mmCIF file of C-alpha atoms and ligand atoms in Angstrom:
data_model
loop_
_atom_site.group_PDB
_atom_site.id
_atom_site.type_symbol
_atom_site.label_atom_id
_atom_site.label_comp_id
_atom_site.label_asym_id
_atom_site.label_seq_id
_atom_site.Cartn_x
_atom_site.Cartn_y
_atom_site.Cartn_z
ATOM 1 C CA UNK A 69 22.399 -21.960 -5.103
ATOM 2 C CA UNK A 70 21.700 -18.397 -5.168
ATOM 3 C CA UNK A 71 18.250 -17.600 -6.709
ATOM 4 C CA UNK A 72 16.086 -14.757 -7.580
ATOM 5 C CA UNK A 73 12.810 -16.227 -7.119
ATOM 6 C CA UNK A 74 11.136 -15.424 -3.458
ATOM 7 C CA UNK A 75 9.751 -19.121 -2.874
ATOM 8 C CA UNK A 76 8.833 -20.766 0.164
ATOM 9 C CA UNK A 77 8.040 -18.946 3.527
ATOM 10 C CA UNK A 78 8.802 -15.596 4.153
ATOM 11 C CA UNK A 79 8.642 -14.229 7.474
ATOM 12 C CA UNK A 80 7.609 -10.373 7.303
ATOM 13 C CA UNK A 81 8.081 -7.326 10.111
ATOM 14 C CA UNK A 82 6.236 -4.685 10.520
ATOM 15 C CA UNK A 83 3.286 -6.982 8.355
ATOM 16 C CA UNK A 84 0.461 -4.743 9.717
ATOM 17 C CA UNK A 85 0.584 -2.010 8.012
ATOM 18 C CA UNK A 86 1.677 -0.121 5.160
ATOM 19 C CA UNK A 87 4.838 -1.399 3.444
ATOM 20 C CA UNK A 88 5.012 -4.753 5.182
ATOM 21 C CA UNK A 89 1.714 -5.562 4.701
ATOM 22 C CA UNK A 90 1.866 -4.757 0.848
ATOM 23 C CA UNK A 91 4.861 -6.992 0.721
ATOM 24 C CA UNK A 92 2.889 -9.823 2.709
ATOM 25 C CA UNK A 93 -0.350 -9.608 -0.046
ATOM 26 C CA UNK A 94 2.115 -9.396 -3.082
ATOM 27 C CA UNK A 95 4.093 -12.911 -1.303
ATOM 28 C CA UNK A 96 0.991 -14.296 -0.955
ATOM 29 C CA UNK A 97 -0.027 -13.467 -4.622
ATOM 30 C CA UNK A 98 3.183 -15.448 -5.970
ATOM 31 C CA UNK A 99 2.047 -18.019 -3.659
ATOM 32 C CA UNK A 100 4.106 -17.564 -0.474
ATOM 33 C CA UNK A 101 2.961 -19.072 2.709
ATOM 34 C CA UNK A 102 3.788 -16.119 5.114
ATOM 35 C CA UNK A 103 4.391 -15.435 8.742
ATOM 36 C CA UNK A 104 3.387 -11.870 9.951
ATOM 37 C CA UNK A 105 5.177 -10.256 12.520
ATOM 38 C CA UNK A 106 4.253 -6.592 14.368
ATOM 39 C CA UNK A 107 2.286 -5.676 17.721
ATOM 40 C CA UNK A 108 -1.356 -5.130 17.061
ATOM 41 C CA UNK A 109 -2.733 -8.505 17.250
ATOM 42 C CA UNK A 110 -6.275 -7.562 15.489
ATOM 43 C CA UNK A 111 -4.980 -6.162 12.409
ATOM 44 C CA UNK A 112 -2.497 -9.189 11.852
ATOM 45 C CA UNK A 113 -5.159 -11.833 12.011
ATOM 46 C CA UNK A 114 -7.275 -9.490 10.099
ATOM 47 C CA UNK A 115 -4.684 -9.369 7.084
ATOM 48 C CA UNK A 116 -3.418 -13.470 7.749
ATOM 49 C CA UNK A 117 -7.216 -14.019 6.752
ATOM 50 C CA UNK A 118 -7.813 -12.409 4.001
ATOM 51 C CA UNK A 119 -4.797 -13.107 2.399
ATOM 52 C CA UNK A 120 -5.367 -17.156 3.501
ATOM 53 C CA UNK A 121 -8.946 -16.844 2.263
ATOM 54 C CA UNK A 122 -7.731 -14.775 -1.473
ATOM 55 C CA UNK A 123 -4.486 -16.858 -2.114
ATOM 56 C CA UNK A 124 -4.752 -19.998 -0.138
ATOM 57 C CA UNK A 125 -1.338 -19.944 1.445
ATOM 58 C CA UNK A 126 -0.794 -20.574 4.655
ATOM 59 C CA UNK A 127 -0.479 -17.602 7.284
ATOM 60 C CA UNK A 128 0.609 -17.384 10.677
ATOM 61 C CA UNK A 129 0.627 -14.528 12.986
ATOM 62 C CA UNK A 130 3.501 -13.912 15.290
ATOM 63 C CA UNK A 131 2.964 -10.877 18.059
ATOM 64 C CA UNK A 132 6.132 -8.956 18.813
ATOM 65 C CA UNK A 133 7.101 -5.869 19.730
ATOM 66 C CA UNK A 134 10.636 -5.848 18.379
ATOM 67 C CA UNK A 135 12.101 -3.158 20.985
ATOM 68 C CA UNK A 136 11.785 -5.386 23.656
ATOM 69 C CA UNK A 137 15.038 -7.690 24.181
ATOM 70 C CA UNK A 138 13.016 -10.947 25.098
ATOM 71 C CA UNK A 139 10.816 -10.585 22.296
ATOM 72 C CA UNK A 140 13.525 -10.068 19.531
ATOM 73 C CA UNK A 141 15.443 -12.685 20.766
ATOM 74 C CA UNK A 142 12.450 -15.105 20.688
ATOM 75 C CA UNK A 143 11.800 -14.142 17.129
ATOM 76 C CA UNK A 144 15.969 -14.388 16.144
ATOM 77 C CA UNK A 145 15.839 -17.992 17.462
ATOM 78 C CA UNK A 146 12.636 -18.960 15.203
ATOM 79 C CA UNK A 147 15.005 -18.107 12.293
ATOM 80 C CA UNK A 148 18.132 -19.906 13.762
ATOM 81 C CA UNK A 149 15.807 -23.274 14.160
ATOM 82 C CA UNK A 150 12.634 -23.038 11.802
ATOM 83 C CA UNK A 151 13.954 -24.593 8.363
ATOM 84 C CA UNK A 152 10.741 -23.790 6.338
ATOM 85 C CA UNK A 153 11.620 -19.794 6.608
ATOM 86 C CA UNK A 154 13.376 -19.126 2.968
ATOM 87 C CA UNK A 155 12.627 -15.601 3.044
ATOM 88 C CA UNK A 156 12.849 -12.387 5.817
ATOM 89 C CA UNK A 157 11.644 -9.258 4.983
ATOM 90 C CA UNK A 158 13.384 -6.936 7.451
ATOM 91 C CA UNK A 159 10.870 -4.146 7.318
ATOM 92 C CA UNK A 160 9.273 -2.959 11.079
ATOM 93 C CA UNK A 161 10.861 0.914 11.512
ATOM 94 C CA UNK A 162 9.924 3.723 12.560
ATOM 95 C CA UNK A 163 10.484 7.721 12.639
ATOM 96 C CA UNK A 164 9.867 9.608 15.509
ATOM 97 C CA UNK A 165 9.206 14.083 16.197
ATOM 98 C CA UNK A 166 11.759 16.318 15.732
ATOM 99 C CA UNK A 167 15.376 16.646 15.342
ATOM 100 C CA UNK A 168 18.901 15.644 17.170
ATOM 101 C CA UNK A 169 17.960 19.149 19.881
ATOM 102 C CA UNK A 170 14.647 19.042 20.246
ATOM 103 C CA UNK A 171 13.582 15.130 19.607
ATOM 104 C CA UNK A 172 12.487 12.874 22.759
ATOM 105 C CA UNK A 173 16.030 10.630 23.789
ATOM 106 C CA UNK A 174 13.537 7.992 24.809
ATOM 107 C CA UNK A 175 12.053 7.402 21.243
ATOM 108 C CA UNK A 176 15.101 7.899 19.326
ATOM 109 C CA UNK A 177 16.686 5.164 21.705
ATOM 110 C CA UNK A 178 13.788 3.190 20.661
ATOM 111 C CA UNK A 179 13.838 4.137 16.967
ATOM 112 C CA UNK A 180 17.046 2.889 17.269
ATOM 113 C CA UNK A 181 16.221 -0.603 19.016
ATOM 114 C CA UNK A 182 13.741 -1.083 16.124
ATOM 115 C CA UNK A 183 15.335 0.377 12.949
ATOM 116 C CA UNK A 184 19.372 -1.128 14.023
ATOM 117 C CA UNK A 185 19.226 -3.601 16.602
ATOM 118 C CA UNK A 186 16.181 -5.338 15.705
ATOM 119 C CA UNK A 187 17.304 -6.317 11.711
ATOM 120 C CA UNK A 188 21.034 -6.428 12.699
ATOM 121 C CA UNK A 189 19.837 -9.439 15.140
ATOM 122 C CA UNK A 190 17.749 -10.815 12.821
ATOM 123 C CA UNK A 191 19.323 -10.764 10.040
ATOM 124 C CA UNK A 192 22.449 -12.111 11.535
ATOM 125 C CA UNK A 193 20.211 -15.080 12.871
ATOM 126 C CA UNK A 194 18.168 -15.468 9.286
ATOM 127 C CA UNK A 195 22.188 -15.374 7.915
ATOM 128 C CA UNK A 196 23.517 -18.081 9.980
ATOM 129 C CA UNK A 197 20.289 -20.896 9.707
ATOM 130 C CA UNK A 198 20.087 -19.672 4.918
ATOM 131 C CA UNK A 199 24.074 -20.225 4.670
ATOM 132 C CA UNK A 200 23.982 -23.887 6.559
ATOM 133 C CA UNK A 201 21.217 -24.750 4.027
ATOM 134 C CA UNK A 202 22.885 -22.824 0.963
ATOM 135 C CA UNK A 203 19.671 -21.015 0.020
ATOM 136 C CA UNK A 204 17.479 -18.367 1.427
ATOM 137 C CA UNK A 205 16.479 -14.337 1.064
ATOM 138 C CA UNK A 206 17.274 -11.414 3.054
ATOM 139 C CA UNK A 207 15.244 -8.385 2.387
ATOM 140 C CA UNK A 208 16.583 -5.073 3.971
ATOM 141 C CA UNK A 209 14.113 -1.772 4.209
ATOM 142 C CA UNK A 210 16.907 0.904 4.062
ATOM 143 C CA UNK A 211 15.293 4.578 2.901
ATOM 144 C CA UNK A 212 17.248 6.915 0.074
ATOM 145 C CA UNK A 213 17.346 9.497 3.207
ATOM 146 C CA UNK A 214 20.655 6.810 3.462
ATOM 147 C CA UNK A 215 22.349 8.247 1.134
ATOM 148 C CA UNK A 216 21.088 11.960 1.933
ATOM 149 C CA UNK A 217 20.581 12.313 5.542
ATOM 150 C CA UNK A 218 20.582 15.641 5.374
ATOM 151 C CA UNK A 219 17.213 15.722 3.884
ATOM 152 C CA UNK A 220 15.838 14.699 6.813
ATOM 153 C CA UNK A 221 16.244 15.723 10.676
ATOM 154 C CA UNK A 222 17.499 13.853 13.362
ATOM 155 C CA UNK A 223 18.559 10.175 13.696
ATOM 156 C CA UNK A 224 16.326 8.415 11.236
ATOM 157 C CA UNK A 225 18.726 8.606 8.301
ATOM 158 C CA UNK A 226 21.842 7.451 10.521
ATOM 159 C CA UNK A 227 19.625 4.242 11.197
ATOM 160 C CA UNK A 228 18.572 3.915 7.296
ATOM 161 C CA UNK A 229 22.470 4.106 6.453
ATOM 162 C CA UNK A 230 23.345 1.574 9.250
ATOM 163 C CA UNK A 231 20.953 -0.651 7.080
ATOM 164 C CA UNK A 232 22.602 -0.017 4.257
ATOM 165 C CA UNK A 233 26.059 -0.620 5.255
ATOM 166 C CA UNK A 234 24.510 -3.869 6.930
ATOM 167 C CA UNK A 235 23.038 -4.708 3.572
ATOM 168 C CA UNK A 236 25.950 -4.193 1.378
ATOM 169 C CA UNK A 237 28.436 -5.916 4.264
ATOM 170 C CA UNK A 238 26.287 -9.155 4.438
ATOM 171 C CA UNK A 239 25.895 -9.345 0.682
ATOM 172 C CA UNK A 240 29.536 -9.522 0.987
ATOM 173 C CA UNK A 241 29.573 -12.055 3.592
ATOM 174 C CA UNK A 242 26.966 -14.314 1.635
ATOM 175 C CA UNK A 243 27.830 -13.727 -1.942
ATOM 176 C CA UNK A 244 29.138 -17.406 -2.378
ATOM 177 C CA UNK A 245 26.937 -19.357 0.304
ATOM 178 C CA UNK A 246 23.758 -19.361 -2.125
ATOM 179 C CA UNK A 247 21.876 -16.583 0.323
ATOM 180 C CA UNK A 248 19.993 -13.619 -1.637
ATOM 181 C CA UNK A 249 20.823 -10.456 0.100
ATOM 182 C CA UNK A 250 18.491 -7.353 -1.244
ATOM 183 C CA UNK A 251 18.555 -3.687 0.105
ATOM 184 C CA UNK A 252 15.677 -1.263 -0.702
ATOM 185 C CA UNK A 253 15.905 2.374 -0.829
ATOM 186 C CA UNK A 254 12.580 3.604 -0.953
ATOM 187 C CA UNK A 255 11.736 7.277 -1.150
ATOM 188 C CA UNK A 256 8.614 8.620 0.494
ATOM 189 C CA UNK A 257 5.919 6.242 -0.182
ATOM 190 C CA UNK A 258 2.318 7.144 1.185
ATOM 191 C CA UNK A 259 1.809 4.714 4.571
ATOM 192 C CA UNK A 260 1.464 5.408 8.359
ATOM 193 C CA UNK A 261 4.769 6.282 9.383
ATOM 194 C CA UNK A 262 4.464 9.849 8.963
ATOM 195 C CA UNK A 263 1.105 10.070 10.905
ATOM 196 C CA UNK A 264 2.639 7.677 13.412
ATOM 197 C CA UNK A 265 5.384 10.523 14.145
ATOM 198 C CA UNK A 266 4.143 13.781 13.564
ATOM 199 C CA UNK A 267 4.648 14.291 9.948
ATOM 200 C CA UNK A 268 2.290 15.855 6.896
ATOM 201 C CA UNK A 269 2.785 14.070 3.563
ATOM 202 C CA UNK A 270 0.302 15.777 2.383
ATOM 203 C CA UNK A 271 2.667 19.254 2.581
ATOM 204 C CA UNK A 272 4.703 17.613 0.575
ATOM 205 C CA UNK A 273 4.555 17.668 -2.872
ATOM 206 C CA UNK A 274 2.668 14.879 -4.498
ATOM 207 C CA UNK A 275 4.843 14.155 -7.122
ATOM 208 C CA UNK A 276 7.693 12.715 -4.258
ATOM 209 C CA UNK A 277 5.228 10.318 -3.028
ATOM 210 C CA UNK A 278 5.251 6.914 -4.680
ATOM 211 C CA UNK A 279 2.191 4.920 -3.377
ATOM 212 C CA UNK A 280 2.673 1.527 -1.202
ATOM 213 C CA UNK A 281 1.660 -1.050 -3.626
ATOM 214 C CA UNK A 282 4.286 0.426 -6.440
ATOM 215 C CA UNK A 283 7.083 0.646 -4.399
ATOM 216 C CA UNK A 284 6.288 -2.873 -3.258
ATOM 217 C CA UNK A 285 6.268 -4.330 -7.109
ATOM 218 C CA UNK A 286 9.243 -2.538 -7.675
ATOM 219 C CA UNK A 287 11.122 -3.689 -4.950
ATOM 220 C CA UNK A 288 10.319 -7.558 -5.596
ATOM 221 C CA UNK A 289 11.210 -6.861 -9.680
ATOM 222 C CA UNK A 290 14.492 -5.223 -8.359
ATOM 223 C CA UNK A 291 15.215 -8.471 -6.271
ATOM 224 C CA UNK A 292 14.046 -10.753 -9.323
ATOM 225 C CA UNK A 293 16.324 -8.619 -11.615
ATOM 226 C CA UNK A 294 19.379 -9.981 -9.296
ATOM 227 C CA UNK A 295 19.651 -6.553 -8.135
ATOM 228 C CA UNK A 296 21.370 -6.057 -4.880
ATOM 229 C CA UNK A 297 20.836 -2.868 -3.483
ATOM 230 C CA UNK A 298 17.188 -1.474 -5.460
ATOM 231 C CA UNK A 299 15.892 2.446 -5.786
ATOM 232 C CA UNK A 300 12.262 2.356 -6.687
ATOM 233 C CA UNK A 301 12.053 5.730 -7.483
ATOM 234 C CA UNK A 302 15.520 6.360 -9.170
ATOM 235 C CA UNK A 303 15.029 7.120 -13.025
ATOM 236 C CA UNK A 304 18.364 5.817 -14.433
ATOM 237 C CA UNK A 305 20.624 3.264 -11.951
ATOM 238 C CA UNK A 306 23.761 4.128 -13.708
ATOM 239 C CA UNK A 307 23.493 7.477 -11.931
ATOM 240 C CA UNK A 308 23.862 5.288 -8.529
ATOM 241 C CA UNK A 309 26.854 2.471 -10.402
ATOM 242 C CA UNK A 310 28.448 6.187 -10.826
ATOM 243 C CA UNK A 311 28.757 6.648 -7.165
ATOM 244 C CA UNK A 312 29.216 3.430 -5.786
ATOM 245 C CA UNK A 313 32.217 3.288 -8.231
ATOM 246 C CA UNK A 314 33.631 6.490 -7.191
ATOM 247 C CA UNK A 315 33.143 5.399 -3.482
ATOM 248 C CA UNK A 316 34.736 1.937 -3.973
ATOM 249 C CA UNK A 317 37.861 3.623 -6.090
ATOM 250 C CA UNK A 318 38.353 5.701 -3.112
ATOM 251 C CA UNK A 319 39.232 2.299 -1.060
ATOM 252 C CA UNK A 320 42.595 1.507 -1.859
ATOM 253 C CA UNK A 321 43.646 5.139 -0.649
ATOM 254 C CA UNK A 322 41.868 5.240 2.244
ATOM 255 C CA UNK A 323 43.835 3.680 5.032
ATOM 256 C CA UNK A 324 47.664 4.343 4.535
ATOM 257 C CA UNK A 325 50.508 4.757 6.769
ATOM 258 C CA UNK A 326 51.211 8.381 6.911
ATOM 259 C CA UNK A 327 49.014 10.920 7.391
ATOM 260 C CA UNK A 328 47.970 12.622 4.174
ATOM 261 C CA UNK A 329 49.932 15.536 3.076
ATOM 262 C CA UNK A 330 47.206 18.391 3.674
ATOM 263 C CA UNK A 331 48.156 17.479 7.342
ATOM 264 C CA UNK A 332 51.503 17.632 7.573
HETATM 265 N N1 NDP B 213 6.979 5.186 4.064
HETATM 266 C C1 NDP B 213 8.133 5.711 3.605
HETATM 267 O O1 NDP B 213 8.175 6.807 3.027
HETATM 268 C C2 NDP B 213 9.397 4.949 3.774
HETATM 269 C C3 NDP B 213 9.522 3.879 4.652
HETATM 270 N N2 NDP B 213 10.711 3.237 4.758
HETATM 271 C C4 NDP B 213 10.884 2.125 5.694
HETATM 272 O O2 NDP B 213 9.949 1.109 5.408
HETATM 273 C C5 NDP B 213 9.671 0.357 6.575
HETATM 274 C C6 NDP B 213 8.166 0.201 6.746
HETATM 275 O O3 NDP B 213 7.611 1.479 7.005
HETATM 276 P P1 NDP B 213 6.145 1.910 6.556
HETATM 277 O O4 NDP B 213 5.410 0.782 5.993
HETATM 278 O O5 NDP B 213 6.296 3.148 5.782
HETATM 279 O O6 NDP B 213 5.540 2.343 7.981
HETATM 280 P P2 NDP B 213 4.249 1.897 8.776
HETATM 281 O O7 NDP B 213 4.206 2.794 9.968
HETATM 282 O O8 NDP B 213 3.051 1.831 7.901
HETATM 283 O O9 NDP B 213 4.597 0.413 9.216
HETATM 284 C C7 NDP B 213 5.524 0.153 10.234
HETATM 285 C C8 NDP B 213 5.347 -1.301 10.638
HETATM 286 O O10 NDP B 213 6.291 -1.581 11.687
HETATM 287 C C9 NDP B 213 5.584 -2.123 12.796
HETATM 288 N N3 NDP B 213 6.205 -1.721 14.038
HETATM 289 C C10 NDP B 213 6.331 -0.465 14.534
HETATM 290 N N4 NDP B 213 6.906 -0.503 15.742
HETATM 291 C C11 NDP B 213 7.144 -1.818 16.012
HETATM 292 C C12 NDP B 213 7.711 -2.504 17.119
HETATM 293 N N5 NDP B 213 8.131 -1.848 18.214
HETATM 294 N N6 NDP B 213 7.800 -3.849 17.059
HETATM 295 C C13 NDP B 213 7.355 -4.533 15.972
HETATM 296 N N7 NDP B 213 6.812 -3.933 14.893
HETATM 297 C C14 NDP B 213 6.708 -2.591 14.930
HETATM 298 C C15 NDP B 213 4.180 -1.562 12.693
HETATM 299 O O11 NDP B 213 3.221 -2.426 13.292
HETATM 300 P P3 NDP B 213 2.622 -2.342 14.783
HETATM 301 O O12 NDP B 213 2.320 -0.919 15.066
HETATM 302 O O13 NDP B 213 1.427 -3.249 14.704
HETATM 303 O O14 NDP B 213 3.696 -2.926 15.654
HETATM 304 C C16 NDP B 213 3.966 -1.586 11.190
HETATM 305 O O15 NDP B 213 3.555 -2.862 10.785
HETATM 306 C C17 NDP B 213 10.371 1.088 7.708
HETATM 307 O O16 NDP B 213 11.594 0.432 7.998
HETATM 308 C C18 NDP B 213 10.633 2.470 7.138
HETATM 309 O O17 NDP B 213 11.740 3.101 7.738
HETATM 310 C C19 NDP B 213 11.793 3.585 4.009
HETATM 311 C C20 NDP B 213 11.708 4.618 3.143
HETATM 312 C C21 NDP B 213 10.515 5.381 2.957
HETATM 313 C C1 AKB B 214 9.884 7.361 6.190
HETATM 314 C C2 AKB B 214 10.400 8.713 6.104
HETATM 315 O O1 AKB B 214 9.866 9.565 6.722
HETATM 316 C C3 AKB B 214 11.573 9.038 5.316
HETATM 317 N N1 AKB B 214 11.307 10.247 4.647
HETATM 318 C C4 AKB B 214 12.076 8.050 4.356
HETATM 319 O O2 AKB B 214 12.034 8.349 3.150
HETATM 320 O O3 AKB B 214 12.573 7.008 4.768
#
């Protein structure tokens, strides 16, 4: 049965910082027990203490670096066989410098490994182990640069709309199989990514940046609203029900026998 409390044990990526460590203290605040996932050992344990020491949940710290195949694989077949995991936050991603001419192939290819391959895998895995039980979460970090990629150069937004379409796609999938799936579309929200790849937040104007531990709240009273896909920073939804709707009335007409007249 589908639910839309987060219960249980939610495994978190990209728990060391910024938005996946907000999400692992505000877990651990509705009593989660939590395991952490990311690279930098330290600042893992660091965070699995204090929030074992404030909440009294249990907290386990899993070192991955989710670009490498052996490592993602080891951490898609903890979902496939550990029962206790009810929840995954699919959140590790990155940006990286520059645009499609000028950006480094090399880190794009690896932007790619970490913001596609990396929750396509795992949520695929976290799919297959919540349907056989008929109960679970998926949490998807998407970005609103999704649904305007031209706001922002090079390949990040292609990977943010991947998510999406992977969101709305296994939501599909899992809609009667008792399995919460949840996309969130932050906008910019004041962490380390943008120091991580180059970027100034701070030339940006303040009153675009939503800070961490807001856009975390919002995103968990989106999922306990039942809401599927959830903008933090979007005034009015009905201004995104206007465009889903126009997109989905588009489907019946968009794969038809002949070619449309305008190409005749
Ligand atoms: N901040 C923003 O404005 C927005 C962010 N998002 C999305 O939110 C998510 C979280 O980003 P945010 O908190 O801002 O960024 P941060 O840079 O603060 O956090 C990124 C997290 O991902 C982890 N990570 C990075 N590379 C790897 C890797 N190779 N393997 C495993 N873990 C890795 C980092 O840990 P470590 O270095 O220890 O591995 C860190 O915990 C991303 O998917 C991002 O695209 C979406 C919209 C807006
Ligand atoms: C993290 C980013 O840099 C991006 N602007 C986003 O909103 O996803």
């Amino acid at each position: 049965m589908t639910t839309n409390t987060l219960q249980g044990k939610a495994l978190v990526t990209g728990a060391s910082s910024g938005i996946g460590a907000t999400y692992a203290r505000q877990l651990a605040a509705k009593g989660l027990d939590l395991v952490l996932v990311a690279r930098d050992q330290a600042r893992l344990d660091t965070l699995a203490q204090t929030l074992a020491a404030d909440f009294g949940v249990a907290v386990e710290v899993v070192k991955a670096d989710l670009t490498q195949a052996a490592e993602l694989q080891a951490l898609e077949q903890r979902l496939l066989t550990d029962s206790s995991i009810s929840v995954l936050i699919n959140n590790a991603g990155m940006t990286v410098e520059g645009g499609y001419v000028d950006a480094d192939p090399a880190r794009v290819e690896a932007m790619i490994q970490l913001n596609v391959l990396a929750p396509t895998r795992l949520s695929m895995a976290a799919a297959k182990a919540m349907a056989a039980r008929g109960q679970g979460a998926i949490v998807n970090l998407a970005s609103v640069v999704a649904l305007i990629p031209e706001q922002f150069a090079g390949a990040y937004g292609a990977t943010k709309a991947f998510v999406l379409g992977l969101t709305q796609s296994l939501a599909t999938e899992l809609a009667d199989k008792g399995v919460r799936v949840q996309g969130v579309l932050p906008g910019l929200t004041r962490t380390e990514i943008f120091e991580r790849s180059g970027h100034d937040l701070a030339a940006l104007p303040p009153e675009w940046v939503m800070e961490v531990e807001d856009m975390v709240a919002a995103a968990i009273k989106g999922f306990e609203m039942g809401e599927g896909l959830t903008l933090p920073s979007l005034p009015d939804m009905a201004d995104f029900a206007a465009y889903d709707k126009a997109r989905l009335a588009m489907g019946p007409r968009l794969s038809l026998s002949n070619p449309a007249p305008r190409y005749r």
